[in-house]
PDB file of C-alpha atoms in Angstrom:
ATOM      1  CA  UNK A 747     102.571  58.768 118.642  1.00  0.00           C
ATOM      2  CA  UNK A 748     104.618  55.678 117.899  1.00  0.00           C
ATOM      3  CA  UNK A 749     108.364  56.090 118.025  1.00  0.00           C
ATOM      4  CA  UNK A 750     111.109  53.592 117.354  1.00  0.00           C
ATOM      5  CA  UNK A 751     114.555  54.873 118.249  1.00  0.00           C
ATOM      6  CA  UNK A 752     117.639  52.951 117.209  1.00  0.00           C
ATOM      7  CA  UNK A 753     120.974  53.338 118.942  1.00  0.00           C
ATOM      8  CA  UNK A 754     124.375  51.705 119.177  1.00  0.00           C
ATOM      9  CA  UNK A 755     125.592  52.060 115.618  1.00  0.00           C
ATOM     10  CA  UNK A 756     129.117  53.127 114.828  1.00  0.00           C
ATOM     11  CA  UNK A 757     132.418  52.204 113.259  1.00  0.00           C
ATOM     12  CA  UNK A 758     133.902  48.771 113.869  1.00  0.00           C
ATOM     13  CA  UNK A 759     136.708  46.785 112.290  1.00  0.00           C
ATOM     14  CA  UNK A 760     136.021  43.687 110.253  1.00  0.00           C
ATOM     15  CA  UNK A 761     135.676  40.672 112.514  1.00  0.00           C
ATOM     16  CA  UNK A 762     134.398  42.780 115.380  1.00  0.00           C
ATOM     17  CA  UNK A 763     131.049  42.911 117.116  1.00  0.00           C
ATOM     18  CA  UNK A 764     128.398  45.504 117.715  1.00  0.00           C
ATOM     19  CA  UNK A 765     125.023  45.488 119.426  1.00  0.00           C
ATOM     20  CA  UNK A 766     122.350  47.860 118.225  1.00  0.00           C
ATOM     21  CA  UNK A 767     119.140  48.577 120.085  1.00  0.00           C
ATOM     22  CA  UNK A 768     115.699  49.859 119.270  1.00  0.00           C
ATOM     23  CA  UNK A 769     113.418  51.238 121.956  1.00  0.00           C
ATOM     24  CA  UNK A 770     109.730  51.616 121.216  1.00  0.00           C
ATOM     25  CA  UNK A 771     107.173  53.987 122.651  1.00  0.00           C
ATOM     26  CA  UNK A 772     103.568  54.794 121.903  1.00  0.00           C
ATOM     27  CA  UNK A 773     102.592  51.205 121.194  1.00  0.00           C
ATOM     28  CA  UNK A 774     101.921  48.006 123.094  1.00  0.00           C
ATOM     29  CA  UNK A 775     105.312  46.438 122.589  1.00  0.00           C
ATOM     30  CA  UNK A 776     104.220  42.967 123.659  1.00  0.00           C
ATOM     31  CA  UNK A 777     101.628  42.955 120.865  1.00  0.00           C
ATOM     32  CA  UNK A 778     104.094  43.690 118.088  1.00  0.00           C
ATOM     33  CA  UNK A 779     106.438  41.511 116.162  1.00  0.00           C
ATOM     34  CA  UNK A 780     109.741  43.255 115.532  1.00  0.00           C
ATOM     35  CA  UNK A 781     112.204  43.217 112.702  1.00  0.00           C
ATOM     36  CA  UNK A 782     115.574  44.546 111.677  1.00  0.00           C
ATOM     37  CA  UNK A 783     116.305  45.715 108.168  1.00  0.00           C
ATOM     38  CA  UNK A 784     119.259  47.410 106.560  1.00  0.00           C
ATOM     39  CA  UNK A 785     119.966  49.533 103.547  1.00  0.00           C
ATOM     40  CA  UNK A 786     123.401  49.958 102.061  1.00  0.00           C
ATOM     41  CA  UNK A 787     124.233  52.936  99.882  1.00  0.00           C
ATOM     42  CA  UNK A 788     122.759  52.495  96.435  1.00  0.00           C
ATOM     43  CA  UNK A 789     120.909  49.318  97.354  1.00  0.00           C
ATOM     44  CA  UNK A 790     117.387  48.398  98.320  1.00  0.00           C
ATOM     45  CA  UNK A 791     116.358  47.876 101.907  1.00  0.00           C
ATOM     46  CA  UNK A 792     116.699  44.235 102.923  1.00  0.00           C
ATOM     47  CA  UNK A 793     115.284  42.215 105.761  1.00  0.00           C
ATOM     48  CA  UNK A 794     117.844  40.910 108.283  1.00  0.00           C
ATOM     49  CA  UNK A 795     115.985  39.327 111.209  1.00  0.00           C
ATOM     50  CA  UNK A 796     112.595  39.126 112.856  1.00  0.00           C
ATOM     51  CA  UNK A 797     111.186  38.069 116.204  1.00  0.00           C
ATOM     52  CA  UNK A 798     107.630  37.337 117.336  1.00  0.00           C
ATOM     53  CA  UNK A 799     105.717  38.964 120.181  1.00  0.00           C
ATOM     54  CA  UNK A 800     106.923  36.468 122.748  1.00  0.00           C
ATOM     55  CA  UNK A 801     110.245  35.682 121.131  1.00  0.00           C
ATOM     56  CA  UNK A 802     109.325  32.094 120.330  1.00  0.00           C
ATOM     57  CA  UNK A 803     109.714  32.595 116.582  1.00  0.00           C
ATOM     58  CA  UNK A 804     112.996  33.977 115.275  1.00  0.00           C
ATOM     59  CA  UNK A 805     114.411  33.931 111.789  1.00  0.00           C
ATOM     60  CA  UNK A 806     117.306  35.422 109.871  1.00  0.00           C
ATOM     61  CA  UNK A 807     118.290  36.089 106.334  1.00  0.00           C
ATOM     62  CA  UNK A 808     121.032  33.787 105.087  1.00  0.00           C
ATOM     63  CA  UNK A 809     123.743  36.435 105.401  1.00  0.00           C
ATOM     64  CA  UNK A 810     122.907  36.994 109.083  1.00  0.00           C
ATOM     65  CA  UNK A 811     122.367  33.386 110.092  1.00  0.00           C
ATOM     66  CA  UNK A 812     125.064  32.254 112.513  1.00  0.00           C
ATOM     67  CA  UNK A 813     126.509  35.752 112.977  1.00  0.00           C
ATOM     68  CA  UNK A 814     123.623  37.943 114.163  1.00  0.00           C
ATOM     69  CA  UNK A 815     121.278  37.417 117.097  1.00  0.00           C
ATOM     70  CA  UNK A 816     117.955  39.185 117.501  1.00  0.00           C
ATOM     71  CA  UNK A 817     116.401  39.385 120.943  1.00  0.00           C
ATOM     72  CA  UNK A 818     113.844  41.446 122.811  1.00  0.00           C
ATOM     73  CA  UNK A 819     113.267  42.638 126.338  1.00  0.00           C
ATOM     74  CA  UNK A 820     109.561  43.284 126.683  1.00  0.00           C
ATOM     75  CA  UNK A 821     110.025  44.888 130.092  1.00  0.00           C
ATOM     76  CA  UNK A 822     112.196  47.540 128.435  1.00  0.00           C
ATOM     77  CA  UNK A 823     110.247  47.835 125.166  1.00  0.00           C
ATOM     78  CA  UNK A 824     113.518  47.148 123.401  1.00  0.00           C
ATOM     79  CA  UNK A 825     114.690  44.874 120.638  1.00  0.00           C
ATOM     80  CA  UNK A 826     118.370  44.159 120.056  1.00  0.00           C
ATOM     81  CA  UNK A 827     120.547  42.973 117.228  1.00  0.00           C
ATOM     82  CA  UNK A 828     123.855  41.493 118.300  1.00  0.00           C
ATOM     83  CA  UNK A 829     126.154  41.443 115.293  1.00  0.00           C
ATOM     84  CA  UNK A 830     129.299  39.312 115.376  1.00  0.00           C
ATOM     85  CA  UNK A 831     132.017  38.560 112.850  1.00  0.00           C
ATOM     86  CA  UNK A 832     131.156  41.740 111.018  1.00  0.00           C
ATOM     87  CA  UNK A 833     132.191  42.170 107.410  1.00  0.00           C
ATOM     88  CA  UNK A 834     132.623  45.304 105.292  1.00  0.00           C
ATOM     89  CA  UNK A 835     129.542  44.256 103.336  1.00  0.00           C
ATOM     90  CA  UNK A 836     127.494  44.633 106.530  1.00  0.00           C
ATOM     91  CA  UNK A 837     127.990  48.382 106.249  1.00  0.00           C
ATOM     92  CA  UNK A 838     124.540  49.964 106.037  1.00  0.00           C
ATOM     93  CA  UNK A 839     121.920  51.971 107.830  1.00  0.00           C
ATOM     94  CA  UNK A 840     120.069  49.583 110.112  1.00  0.00           C
ATOM     95  CA  UNK A 841     116.379  50.089 110.791  1.00  0.00           C
ATOM     96  CA  UNK A 842     114.053  48.472 113.264  1.00  0.00           C
ATOM     97  CA  UNK A 843     110.380  48.073 112.513  1.00  0.00           C
ATOM     98  CA  UNK A 844     107.233  46.978 114.325  1.00  0.00           C
ATOM     99  CA  UNK A 845     104.304  44.953 113.023  1.00  0.00           C
ATOM    100  CA  UNK A 846     100.947  44.268 114.648  1.00  0.00           C
ATOM    101  CA  UNK A 847     101.263  40.733 113.286  1.00  0.00           C
ATOM    102  CA  UNK A 848     102.481  38.087 115.721  1.00  0.00           C
ATOM    103  CA  UNK A 849     105.431  37.484 113.431  1.00  0.00           C
ATOM    104  CA  UNK A 850     106.409  38.680 109.981  1.00  0.00           C
ATOM    105  CA  UNK A 851     109.514  39.122 107.890  1.00  0.00           C
ATOM    106  CA  UNK A 852     107.906  40.831 104.889  1.00  0.00           C
ATOM    107  CA  UNK A 853     108.575  44.596 104.863  1.00  0.00           C
ATOM    108  CA  UNK A 854     104.966  45.132 103.838  1.00  0.00           C
ATOM    109  CA  UNK A 855     103.795  43.817 107.220  1.00  0.00           C
ATOM    110  CA  UNK A 856     105.527  46.495 109.211  1.00  0.00           C
ATOM    111  CA  UNK A 857     103.526  49.508 110.334  1.00  0.00           C
ATOM    112  CA  UNK A 858     106.184  51.550 112.066  1.00  0.00           C
ATOM    113  CA  UNK A 859     109.812  52.251 111.292  1.00  0.00           C
ATOM    114  CA  UNK A 860     112.699  53.871 113.101  1.00  0.00           C
ATOM    115  CA  UNK A 861     115.008  56.503 111.653  1.00  0.00           C
ATOM    116  CA  UNK A 862     117.944  54.122 111.409  1.00  0.00           C
ATOM    117  CA  UNK A 863     121.437  53.872 112.820  1.00  0.00           C
ATOM    118  CA  UNK A 864     124.599  53.768 110.711  1.00  0.00           C
ATOM    119  CA  UNK A 865     126.881  50.762 111.011  1.00  0.00           C
ATOM    120  CA  UNK A 866     130.216  50.998 109.234  1.00  0.00           C
ATOM    121  CA  UNK A 867     132.611  48.067 109.081  1.00  0.00           C
ATOM    122  CA  UNK A 868     136.155  48.870 108.024  1.00  0.00           C
ATOM    123  CA  UNK A 869     138.409  46.347 106.340  1.00  0.00           C
TER     124      UNK A 869
END
């Protein structure tokens, strides 16, 4: 059974930083592209960042570019999202997802999803 478990969410002040993690089990991590998405209250889920199997392809949505960093540690079956210069509008539930594609940023590509971790940025 595939499981993706996010951790590291919490409350942070605007301008602060937070690193969230997602640890996978039940799948061959090195054969899955990974992505981070978020969903704010009353809004649709949006893609934030994605990384390929080997980490050689990385991309971000415009709002994350320059502030967020996605990375993966294949030895630990874990993908990270380092979030810097956080803003109140970054407040959302953050989800990680896995795709059997080498790389994808389209939500429709992703086969497995975590339960999410809440990130709240206070002003």
